[in-house]
């Protein structure tokens, strides 16, 4: 059996791997595969890429940037031994941070397949990744939110109304980020100017982003629009990225252009999600969770300010129900953090999935305990443009309150100054 | 906040609160909308409600659970249904498909056809097909089997929280199994609060004429087709 087949059979059950025809056929076959995987040396994962080096630039990125010195402390371990080590007292916040460049996405994916939910939480909570723009994201005891004020027709007043609502409920310290309904330069530019004007008007210590295609943002940047973060959806194979209309060379170029604005090291924002490679028929027979972890190798090349999985957005043919969405969200958070990313999660579902608000409440609570860097803040949890349900401003308040979590320190200080959020006439009338 | 934010957006802003949570009335309003969207996905299409003469076919997905997990089966005709379709020579075939919302079909399919059919009275139309447990791409196989130059699929869209009965229209020139979404044109959001029947019928007729003239559909048609004026 190839490594690729073993990984797929060892993966906890989910509809996407069944749709791809690569999942274990019985519960016993799955556990037998997990037992075989547990005995596999980490070195053999390094030596045998799941997608060939010659045919995939993400594989080349993973192999060419692997840090052998960082890997040395765990180089003798099997996948099962790696799980034991991660849960031991030897795996501290400091040792995990030092190890990150030595871990490949396939190693992270492999070990996650042997871990229960509590293991994913316990190790995730030990990892710490701190990034900075105007606010500092990922400090201990903090959990940030992306304020997501989408509108079905990109109406500027409508977006401003949602932003004011979110700010008044303490949302937006990770980023104020709009998904544009139409991905064109003119509309992106006017949205960027609106977001920047609001941030300036209320002197908010946060950053803004229009989640347009990277090429659209680059053109807006050339026209002088106020770009804080450059966004792109990414995936874990070259072919899936190609379906998103991006290559590593394009991302390199965008990253360089954003860095040239001279506003720090963390200037990129990425979104990912299990199933994207399969839906583009670009998975090469690799299970969707391993494909997802490979997307994190793409992300970490650019030292992003923010990365989040949009875990339940893709639909029930990839993650069927609340149980599968919950497990996937925790896997993605764990793998991202282990690889050194500032990992957040869009805790979400669609109306044709077997999931509801109770499932989201459970995943929100689990992820917050796991130290998730940030979540979404959507008015009333209902995204009226993308037609799915995420977490609300109130959901963030709930989880901060019960777990004693606070927003980013700069944003917290701004909130404590009790900013006057009365809308200016130019904004809403 | 003195200003009423709800005036500016359909988003759920300025919700009544208790502590950190939303107040009971808001909670239940959300739960009702979600329940309606959930139910919409499981309502069975009532083919008898389609009062126009039609051929009823099924995809290879035998039930809703299979349909949701196996989009590939929803794009394939069942063996019995394939045998029902006789090949002819037609300008277009129209397929009514349940997709992810049968209520969208119950509410909007007939009024839309009433607006469309007078506009294409001179077209040679294949017998109307109604398809169950059907994805958009099932229309490719149906159109090919019927010998139609193009297929128009009216289908229930993924139910939104406040739009559980939204209908989508997909046009594909020269339907063949394996067509990609880039080769289709789409008019979405046909519902009471969205795109009207008359506007949808007008747009669809324009697309059908342009597709027939240029013998293609998809991205190329969308970008530079000389569409009819309203």
XYZ file of C-alpha atoms in Angstrom:
659
model
C 0.000 0.000 0.000
C 1.332 3.457 -0.878
C 1.719 6.144 1.773
C -1.079 8.039 0.088
C -3.446 5.074 0.396
C -2.406 4.420 3.993
C -3.051 8.051 4.974
C -6.503 7.945 3.371
C -7.510 4.698 5.065
C -6.202 5.908 8.450
C -8.186 9.159 8.242
C -11.168 9.445 10.604
C -14.387 9.051 8.598
C -15.614 11.897 6.424
C -17.819 12.097 3.375
C -15.214 13.728 1.098
C -12.816 10.782 1.311
C -15.753 8.435 0.707
C -16.776 10.474 -2.333
C -13.194 10.222 -3.617
C -13.341 6.447 -3.102
C -10.208 6.402 -0.927
C -11.641 5.990 2.597
C -11.415 2.803 4.665
C -14.338 0.527 3.830
C -14.838 -0.727 7.369
C -14.210 0.624 10.854
C -11.696 -2.166 11.445
C -9.781 -1.401 8.249
C -9.476 2.206 9.460
C -8.008 1.265 12.833
C -5.670 -1.314 11.227
C -4.423 1.474 8.953
C -3.945 3.727 11.983
C -1.899 0.962 13.646
C 0.303 0.638 10.549
C 0.648 4.415 10.397
C 1.637 4.554 14.082
C 4.629 2.287 13.339
C 5.782 4.340 10.368
C 9.036 6.313 10.939
C 8.659 10.079 10.407
C 11.773 9.862 8.208
C 9.970 7.640 5.732
C 7.220 10.273 5.359
C 9.938 12.793 4.560
C 11.463 10.454 1.981
C 8.230 9.572 0.179
C 6.093 12.594 -0.822
C 2.375 11.809 -1.262
C 2.420 13.779 -4.538
C 5.592 13.482 -6.672
C 8.242 16.199 -6.392
C 8.472 16.505 -10.173
C 4.802 17.180 -10.768
C 3.769 19.505 -7.926
C 5.276 22.795 -6.778
C 3.732 22.483 -3.310
C 5.649 19.222 -2.815
C 8.816 20.974 -4.009
C 8.170 23.796 -1.532
C 7.702 21.295 1.310
C 10.862 19.337 0.469
C 13.103 22.275 -0.379
C 12.288 24.281 2.765
C 12.423 21.420 5.245
C 14.703 22.337 8.174
C 16.686 19.192 9.006
C 18.274 20.743 12.109
C 14.876 21.621 13.573
C 13.658 18.106 12.722
C 16.634 16.409 14.441
C 15.065 16.094 17.950
C 12.190 13.954 16.570
C 13.984 12.351 13.610
C 14.154 8.984 15.376
C 10.421 8.788 16.113
C 7.562 6.910 14.485
C 4.222 8.642 13.925
C 2.866 6.956 17.071
C 5.981 7.952 18.995
C 5.495 11.514 17.754
C 1.974 11.585 19.242
C 3.355 10.378 22.570
C 6.075 13.023 22.447
C 3.611 15.832 21.601
C 1.487 14.939 24.631
C 4.522 14.589 26.935
C 5.986 17.291 29.156
C 8.948 17.522 26.760
C 6.686 19.246 24.235
C 6.542 22.760 25.652
C 5.493 25.992 23.978
C 9.182 26.729 23.360
C 10.203 23.300 22.060
C 7.142 23.155 19.777
C 7.998 26.556 18.298
C 11.584 25.431 17.651
C 10.346 22.218 16.061
C 7.833 23.810 13.639
C 10.202 24.320 10.656
C 11.218 20.656 10.932
C 7.656 19.352 10.665
C 6.149 18.758 7.227
C 2.406 18.962 6.559
C 2.319 15.214 5.948
C 3.853 14.541 9.395
C 1.307 16.849 11.036
C -1.560 15.234 9.119
C -0.323 11.725 9.915
C -0.061 12.275 13.655
C -3.432 14.060 13.776
C -5.070 10.918 12.354
C -3.992 9.041 15.508
C -5.203 11.750 17.881
C -8.502 12.072 19.658
C -10.262 15.397 20.015
C -8.745 16.009 23.448
C -5.247 15.344 22.053
C -5.793 17.878 19.266
C -6.924 20.404 21.883
C -4.151 19.647 24.395
C -1.325 20.052 21.883
C -2.962 22.945 20.053
C -3.209 24.809 23.354
C 0.550 24.401 23.931
C 1.449 26.061 20.631
C 1.852 29.813 20.479
C 2.160 31.864 17.316
C 2.200 35.660 17.663
C 1.849 38.016 14.694
C 1.568 41.795 14.433
C 0.201 44.537 12.242
C -1.565 47.388 14.084
C -2.745 44.882 16.676
C -0.901 41.917 18.168
C -2.576 38.589 17.453
C -2.099 35.308 19.318
C -0.867 36.348 22.781
C -1.707 34.062 25.724
C -5.204 34.534 27.133
C -6.369 36.357 24.012
C -8.782 35.403 21.267
C -9.365 37.753 18.356
C -12.170 38.151 15.829
C -12.406 39.025 12.166
C -15.333 41.376 11.676
C -17.059 40.099 8.497
C -19.575 42.754 7.355
C -20.583 41.262 3.995
C -23.465 42.652 1.939
C -25.224 40.976 -1.043
C -24.494 43.897 -3.382
C -21.389 45.413 -1.734
C -23.507 48.379 -0.652
C -21.115 50.700 1.196
C -23.664 51.970 3.698
C -24.839 48.427 4.404
C -21.269 47.305 5.031
C -20.626 50.333 7.249
C -23.755 49.511 9.284
C -22.520 45.959 9.937
C -19.065 47.255 10.878
C -20.496 49.714 13.410
C -22.665 46.962 14.883
C -19.624 44.686 15.227
C -17.364 47.334 16.708
C -20.011 48.195 19.284
C -19.905 44.527 20.343
C -16.109 44.396 20.570
C -15.462 42.591 17.272
C -12.732 43.238 14.713
C -9.336 43.082 16.454
C -7.872 40.529 14.008
C -9.113 42.305 10.905
C -12.157 43.993 9.429
C -12.476 41.860 6.296
C -15.137 41.993 3.575
C -15.814 39.254 1.033
C -16.743 41.265 -2.067
C -19.866 40.134 -3.938
C -18.212 41.097 -7.218
C -14.494 40.586 -7.664
C -13.417 43.579 -9.751
C -10.854 46.310 -9.210
C -13.207 49.302 -9.036
C -15.458 47.720 -6.439
C -12.483 46.414 -4.437
C -10.948 49.863 -4.461
C -14.093 51.562 -3.167
C -14.449 48.932 -0.426
C -10.803 49.396 0.589
C -11.325 53.167 0.836
C -14.465 52.722 2.947
C -12.755 50.337 5.378
C -9.724 52.601 5.682
C -11.913 55.657 6.259
C -13.818 53.940 9.064
C -10.599 52.700 10.687
C -9.134 56.212 10.533
C -12.350 57.910 11.656
C -12.521 55.932 14.901
C -8.716 55.443 15.253
C -9.133 51.680 15.542
C -5.952 49.674 16.205
C -6.779 46.979 13.686
C -6.248 46.216 9.987
C -8.595 45.992 7.049
C -8.879 43.645 4.089
C -11.046 43.074 1.026
C -10.920 39.363 0.303
C -10.677 39.716 -3.471
C -8.469 37.585 -5.715
C -4.792 38.412 -5.266
C -4.552 39.794 -8.798
C -7.451 42.178 -8.089
C -5.793 43.404 -4.895
C -2.471 43.880 -6.699
C -4.159 46.061 -9.300
C -5.932 48.083 -6.583
C -2.558 48.510 -4.881
C -1.010 49.796 -8.107
C -3.829 52.323 -8.332
C -2.955 53.573 -4.863
C -5.804 52.011 -2.866
C -5.105 51.632 0.882
C -4.178 47.930 1.143
C -3.293 46.581 4.603
C -3.367 42.816 4.066
C -3.187 40.882 0.808
C -5.677 37.998 0.797
C -5.871 34.755 -1.139
C -7.669 31.396 -0.870
C -5.084 28.644 -1.135
C -5.008 24.846 -1.328
C -2.514 22.038 -0.879
C -1.736 20.993 -4.433
C -0.411 22.901 -7.424
C -3.452 21.859 -9.484
C -5.927 23.034 -6.809
C -4.125 26.370 -6.523
C -4.314 26.606 -10.283
C -8.111 26.216 -9.988
C -7.992 29.190 -7.588
C -6.024 31.047 -10.264
C -2.769 31.286 -8.300
C 0.784 29.979 -8.393
C 3.560 30.294 -5.831
C 5.272 32.786 -8.148
C 2.169 35.014 -8.089
C 1.999 34.801 -4.298
C 5.729 35.579 -4.063
C 5.191 38.684 -6.148
C 2.172 39.812 -4.116
C 3.999 39.200 -0.850
C 6.939 41.271 -2.008
C 4.680 44.133 -3.095
C 2.898 44.117 0.283
C 6.192 44.038 2.191
C 7.403 47.033 0.195
C 4.701 49.135 1.864
C 6.955 48.895 4.919
C 4.377 47.985 7.540
C 5.953 44.977 9.158
C 6.589 41.305 8.542
C 3.034 39.936 8.649
C 1.125 41.299 5.660
C -0.740 38.313 4.212
C -4.104 36.703 4.992
C -4.993 33.207 3.743
C -8.111 31.043 3.848
C -8.195 27.286 3.348
C -10.615 24.406 3.842
C -10.761 20.628 3.591
C -12.247 19.415 0.311
C -11.058 22.215 -1.962
C -8.558 19.980 -3.781
C -11.116 17.224 -4.356
C -13.757 19.678 -5.557
C -11.265 20.911 -8.165
C -10.459 17.272 -9.042
C -6.886 18.107 -8.009
C -6.325 15.818 -5.012
C -4.128 13.135 -6.664
C -5.797 10.444 -4.532
C -4.617 12.166 -1.338
C -7.134 12.426 1.523
C -8.681 15.845 2.092
C -7.163 16.430 5.520
C -3.617 15.820 4.226
C -4.306 18.117 1.252
C -5.463 20.743 3.749
C -2.290 20.453 5.854
C -0.239 20.892 2.672
C -1.977 24.255 2.120
C -0.351 25.358 5.401
C 3.081 24.852 3.832
C 2.020 27.384 1.201
C 0.768 29.763 3.906
C 3.824 29.610 6.145
C 6.156 30.550 3.318
C 4.696 34.084 3.612
C 4.646 34.572 7.426
C 0.967 35.631 7.302
C -0.780 37.778 9.902
C -3.816 35.484 9.733
C -4.765 32.049 8.395
C -8.111 30.376 8.857
C -9.839 27.266 7.690
C -13.440 27.830 6.519
C -14.315 24.461 7.875
C -17.971 23.747 7.054
C -18.461 26.043 4.079
C -17.873 23.505 1.340
C -20.902 21.350 2.098
C -21.987 17.886 3.221
C -20.378 15.994 0.345
C -17.023 16.774 2.040
C -17.961 17.094 5.734
C -21.357 15.535 6.254
C -22.463 16.567 9.709
C -21.644 18.442 12.899
C -19.385 15.647 14.123
C -17.265 15.669 10.953
C -17.103 19.478 10.896
C -16.030 19.597 14.541
C -13.262 17.063 14.118
C -12.024 18.773 10.926
C -11.942 22.191 12.607
C -9.834 20.851 15.450
C -7.519 18.952 13.059
C -6.991 22.067 10.968
C -6.269 24.206 14.024
C -3.837 21.622 15.411
C -1.968 21.101 12.114
C -1.756 24.830 11.438
C -0.428 25.638 14.881
C 2.045 22.736 14.821
C 3.402 24.081 11.524
C 3.778 27.543 13.075
C 0.760 29.392 11.691
C -1.485 31.974 13.441
C -4.428 29.649 12.988
C -8.017 30.784 13.230
C -11.241 29.115 12.178
C -14.405 30.131 10.395
C -16.690 27.887 12.449
C -19.483 27.392 9.959
C -22.000 25.236 8.121
C -24.420 25.346 5.213
C -28.118 24.605 5.347
C -27.841 21.301 3.500
C -25.327 19.924 6.036
C -26.503 17.880 9.017
C -25.457 20.601 11.428
C -26.970 23.432 13.427
C -26.139 26.184 15.911
C -25.619 23.674 18.719
C -22.812 22.056 16.696
C -21.243 25.462 16.140
C -21.488 26.330 19.848
C -19.690 23.086 20.654
C -16.916 23.653 18.106
C -16.532 27.280 19.190
C -16.056 26.207 22.800
C -13.644 23.407 21.859
C -11.549 25.670 19.634
C -11.401 28.438 22.216
C -10.117 25.917 24.782
C -7.562 24.804 22.158
C -6.266 28.373 21.933
C -7.676 29.172 18.492
C -6.157 32.489 17.375
C -9.340 34.056 16.024
C -12.870 33.368 14.863
C -15.327 35.222 12.634
C -17.787 37.855 13.748
C -20.813 37.904 11.420
C -23.983 39.877 12.284
C -26.351 37.390 13.911
C -24.168 34.505 12.550
C -25.989 34.848 9.198
C -23.839 35.823 6.216
C -26.374 37.451 3.890
C -23.972 37.450 0.933
C -22.328 34.003 1.082
C -25.474 32.257 2.426
C -23.991 30.225 5.251
C -23.883 30.458 9.026
C -20.724 31.366 10.910
C -20.147 32.720 14.428
C -21.726 35.992 15.576
C -20.433 38.977 17.524
C -22.447 37.603 20.451
C -20.854 34.161 20.100
C -17.432 35.754 20.566
C -18.642 37.599 23.659
C -20.009 34.331 25.073
C -16.773 32.420 24.685
C -14.549 35.280 25.855
C -16.754 35.613 28.918
C -16.881 31.952 29.973
C -13.181 31.313 29.332
C -11.791 34.681 30.431
C -10.325 35.421 27.000
C -9.589 38.974 25.915
C -9.151 40.726 22.575
C -5.759 41.910 21.266
C -4.199 44.329 23.800
C -4.224 47.399 21.526
C -7.865 46.806 20.637
C -8.767 46.107 24.261
C -7.258 49.466 25.275
C -9.249 51.144 22.475
C -12.472 49.526 23.716
C -11.701 50.661 27.269
C -11.511 54.248 26.046
C -15.207 53.744 25.179
C -14.968 55.094 21.637
C -17.901 57.173 20.441
C -19.235 55.106 17.559
C -22.023 57.403 16.460
C -22.032 57.217 12.675
C -20.810 60.288 10.871
C -23.273 61.783 8.374
C -20.941 60.934 5.485
C -21.006 57.312 6.485
C -24.631 56.342 6.703
C -26.821 59.055 5.246
C -26.863 53.824 19.056
C -29.298 56.516 17.979
C -29.293 55.563 14.325
C -31.245 52.515 13.125
C -28.626 50.285 11.501
C -31.285 47.865 10.222
C -32.314 50.476 7.655
C -29.049 49.980 5.793
C -28.571 46.223 5.506
C -30.481 42.926 5.422
C -27.817 41.565 7.820
C -28.889 40.755 11.381
C -27.598 43.946 12.985
C -28.717 45.733 16.147
C -30.166 42.557 17.672
C -31.859 42.794 21.055
C -29.545 41.457 23.764
C -29.604 39.937 27.187
C -26.176 39.909 28.788
C -23.792 38.691 26.089
C -26.487 36.719 24.292
C -29.267 37.554 21.872
C -32.738 37.921 23.355
C -35.242 35.080 23.068
C -37.274 36.583 20.227
C -34.136 36.991 18.083
C -32.963 33.485 18.930
C -36.265 31.987 17.820
C -36.436 34.122 14.689
C -33.069 32.682 13.638
C -34.092 29.123 14.544
C -37.278 29.465 12.478
C -35.346 30.678 9.432
C -32.869 27.821 9.809
C -35.677 25.288 10.239
C -37.348 26.516 7.038
C -34.063 26.299 5.120
C -33.407 22.799 6.492
C -36.907 21.603 5.661
C -36.637 23.020 2.140
C -33.730 20.689 1.453
C -35.788 17.627 2.393
C -39.139 18.423 0.798
C -39.846 15.937 -2.015
C -40.639 17.434 -5.377
C -44.328 16.956 -6.168
C -44.226 16.177 -9.898
C -48.040 16.312 -10.056
C -47.779 20.014 -9.256
C -46.026 20.500 -12.599
C -49.255 20.681 -14.585
C -47.562 20.852 -17.993
C -47.093 17.509 -19.800
C -43.684 16.113 -18.886
C -41.451 13.063 -18.660
C -40.450 12.195 -15.088
C -36.875 10.932 -14.636
C -34.616 10.164 -11.666
C -30.911 10.445 -11.110
C -28.831 7.520 -9.895
C -29.003 8.935 -6.337
C -31.840 6.857 -4.878
C -32.593 9.068 -1.859
C -31.793 12.439 -0.282
C -28.964 11.171 1.925
C -27.233 9.612 -1.100
C -27.898 12.733 -3.149
C -26.199 14.946 -0.537
C -23.137 12.705 -0.188
C -22.695 11.703 -3.831
C -22.940 14.655 -6.230
C -21.589 12.340 -8.950
C -24.744 10.178 -8.750
C -26.965 13.262 -8.894
C -25.319 14.077 -12.241
C -26.111 10.630 -13.729
C -29.474 9.281 -14.945
C -30.793 6.059 -13.457
C -30.812 3.199 -15.977
C -34.630 3.082 -16.167
C -34.838 6.831 -16.785
C -32.240 6.762 -19.553
C -34.453 4.320 -21.485
C -37.395 6.750 -21.261
C -35.778 9.521 -23.275
C -36.161 9.318 -27.066
C -33.746 11.152 -29.304
C -35.060 13.768 -31.727
C -33.885 17.050 -33.217
C -34.682 20.009 -30.979
C -33.525 23.597 -30.568
C -33.681 23.283 -26.796
C -34.683 21.004 -23.942
C -36.055 22.361 -20.674
C -35.424 20.373 -17.487
C -37.089 21.103 -14.149
C -34.871 19.713 -11.376
C -35.379 19.598 -7.600
C -31.714 20.276 -6.783
C -31.373 21.419 -3.174
C -34.819 23.022 -2.834
C -38.069 21.499 -4.122
C -40.041 24.492 -2.737
C -38.175 26.685 -5.231
C -39.687 24.563 -8.013
C -43.143 24.429 -6.406
C -43.239 28.216 -6.056
C -41.437 29.522 -9.121
C -41.032 26.990 -11.978
C -44.483 27.349 -13.587
C -44.744 31.162 -13.344
C -41.284 31.379 -14.871
C -42.232 29.068 -17.746
C -45.415 31.085 -18.311
C -43.219 34.143 -18.791
C -40.684 32.312 -20.953
C -42.708 30.095 -23.319
C -44.461 32.906 -25.262
C -41.020 34.365 -25.970
C -39.782 31.124 -27.571
C -43.012 30.059 -29.291
C -41.147 29.450 -32.581
C -38.512 27.194 -31.016
C -38.597 23.413 -31.490
C -38.678 22.345 -27.844
C -38.057 18.812 -26.642
C -40.716 17.320 -24.351
C -40.426 18.900 -20.883
C -38.455 16.795 -18.389
C -38.884 16.797 -14.611
C -35.892 15.292 -12.801
C -35.679 14.075 -9.191
C -32.529 13.994 -6.963
C -30.924 16.012 -9.737
C -27.812 18.208 -9.907
C -27.349 20.823 -12.631
C -25.138 18.556 -14.741
C -27.865 15.922 -15.033
C -29.247 18.245 -17.709
C -26.218 17.448 -19.882
C -27.126 13.776 -20.096
C -30.827 14.557 -20.570
C -30.165 17.116 -23.315
C -27.808 14.740 -25.091
C -30.286 11.853 -24.909
C -33.062 14.049 -26.308
C -30.902 15.365 -29.141
C -31.270 19.019 -28.097
C -28.888 21.788 -29.219
C -29.030 23.342 -25.770
C -30.401 22.466 -22.370
C -31.998 24.858 -19.890
C -32.154 23.565 -16.315
C -34.456 25.204 -13.759
C -33.220 24.014 -10.364
C -33.732 24.627 -6.640
C -30.672 26.434 -5.254
C -28.824 25.756 -2.003
C -31.327 27.105 0.566
C -30.241 30.306 2.265
C -31.297 31.277 5.758
C -33.680 33.912 4.432
C -34.145 32.448 0.931
C -35.167 28.781 1.220
C -36.948 28.759 -2.172
C -34.552 30.429 -4.589
C -34.551 29.092 -8.171
C -31.507 29.019 -10.439
C -31.404 28.716 -14.248
C -28.489 27.130 -16.123
C -28.068 27.191 -19.899
C -25.631 24.835 -21.630
C -25.004 24.731 -25.398
C -24.504 21.319 -26.994
C -25.114 19.364 -23.783
C -22.816 16.338 -23.351
C -21.772 14.421 -20.259
C -18.633 15.981 -18.789
C -19.436 19.631 -19.558
C -17.882 21.927 -16.927
C -19.503 24.816 -15.078
C -17.373 27.242 -17.076
C -19.382 26.149 -20.139
C -22.698 27.245 -18.607
C -24.523 30.531 -18.127
C -26.418 31.070 -14.915
C -29.268 33.297 -13.761
C -29.644 32.881 -10.033
C -31.846 34.138 -7.210
C -35.218 33.883 -9.003
C -37.726 34.274 -6.145
C -40.328 36.680 -4.811
C -37.788 39.014 -3.163
C -35.143 38.460 -5.844
C -35.087 38.420 -9.659
C -38.664 38.627 -11.044
C -40.122 36.028 -13.430
C -40.348 38.562 -16.211
C -36.758 39.751 -15.853
C -35.492 36.169 -15.550
C -37.452 35.121 -18.651
C -36.121 38.118 -20.552
C -32.510 37.395 -19.573
C -32.895 33.706 -20.340
C -34.463 34.369 -23.745
C -31.582 36.744 -24.569
C -29.045 34.131 -23.568
C -30.844 31.409 -25.559
C -30.914 33.544 -28.708
C -27.265 34.516 -28.319
C -26.246 30.935 -27.605
C -28.077 29.644 -30.684
C -26.547 32.357 -32.866
C -22.994 31.882 -31.611
C -23.250 28.129 -30.999
C -21.675 28.283 -27.544
C -22.407 29.003 -23.901
C -20.384 29.841 -20.808
C -17.770 32.446 -20.102
C -17.325 33.563 -23.718
C -21.053 34.138 -24.186
C -21.409 36.026 -20.939
C -18.648 38.446 -21.748
C -19.459 39.616 -25.231
C -22.887 38.390 -26.313
C -25.035 41.159 -27.800
C -28.002 40.669 -25.483
C -31.497 41.824 -26.413
C -32.535 45.115 -24.891
C -35.356 45.015 -22.328
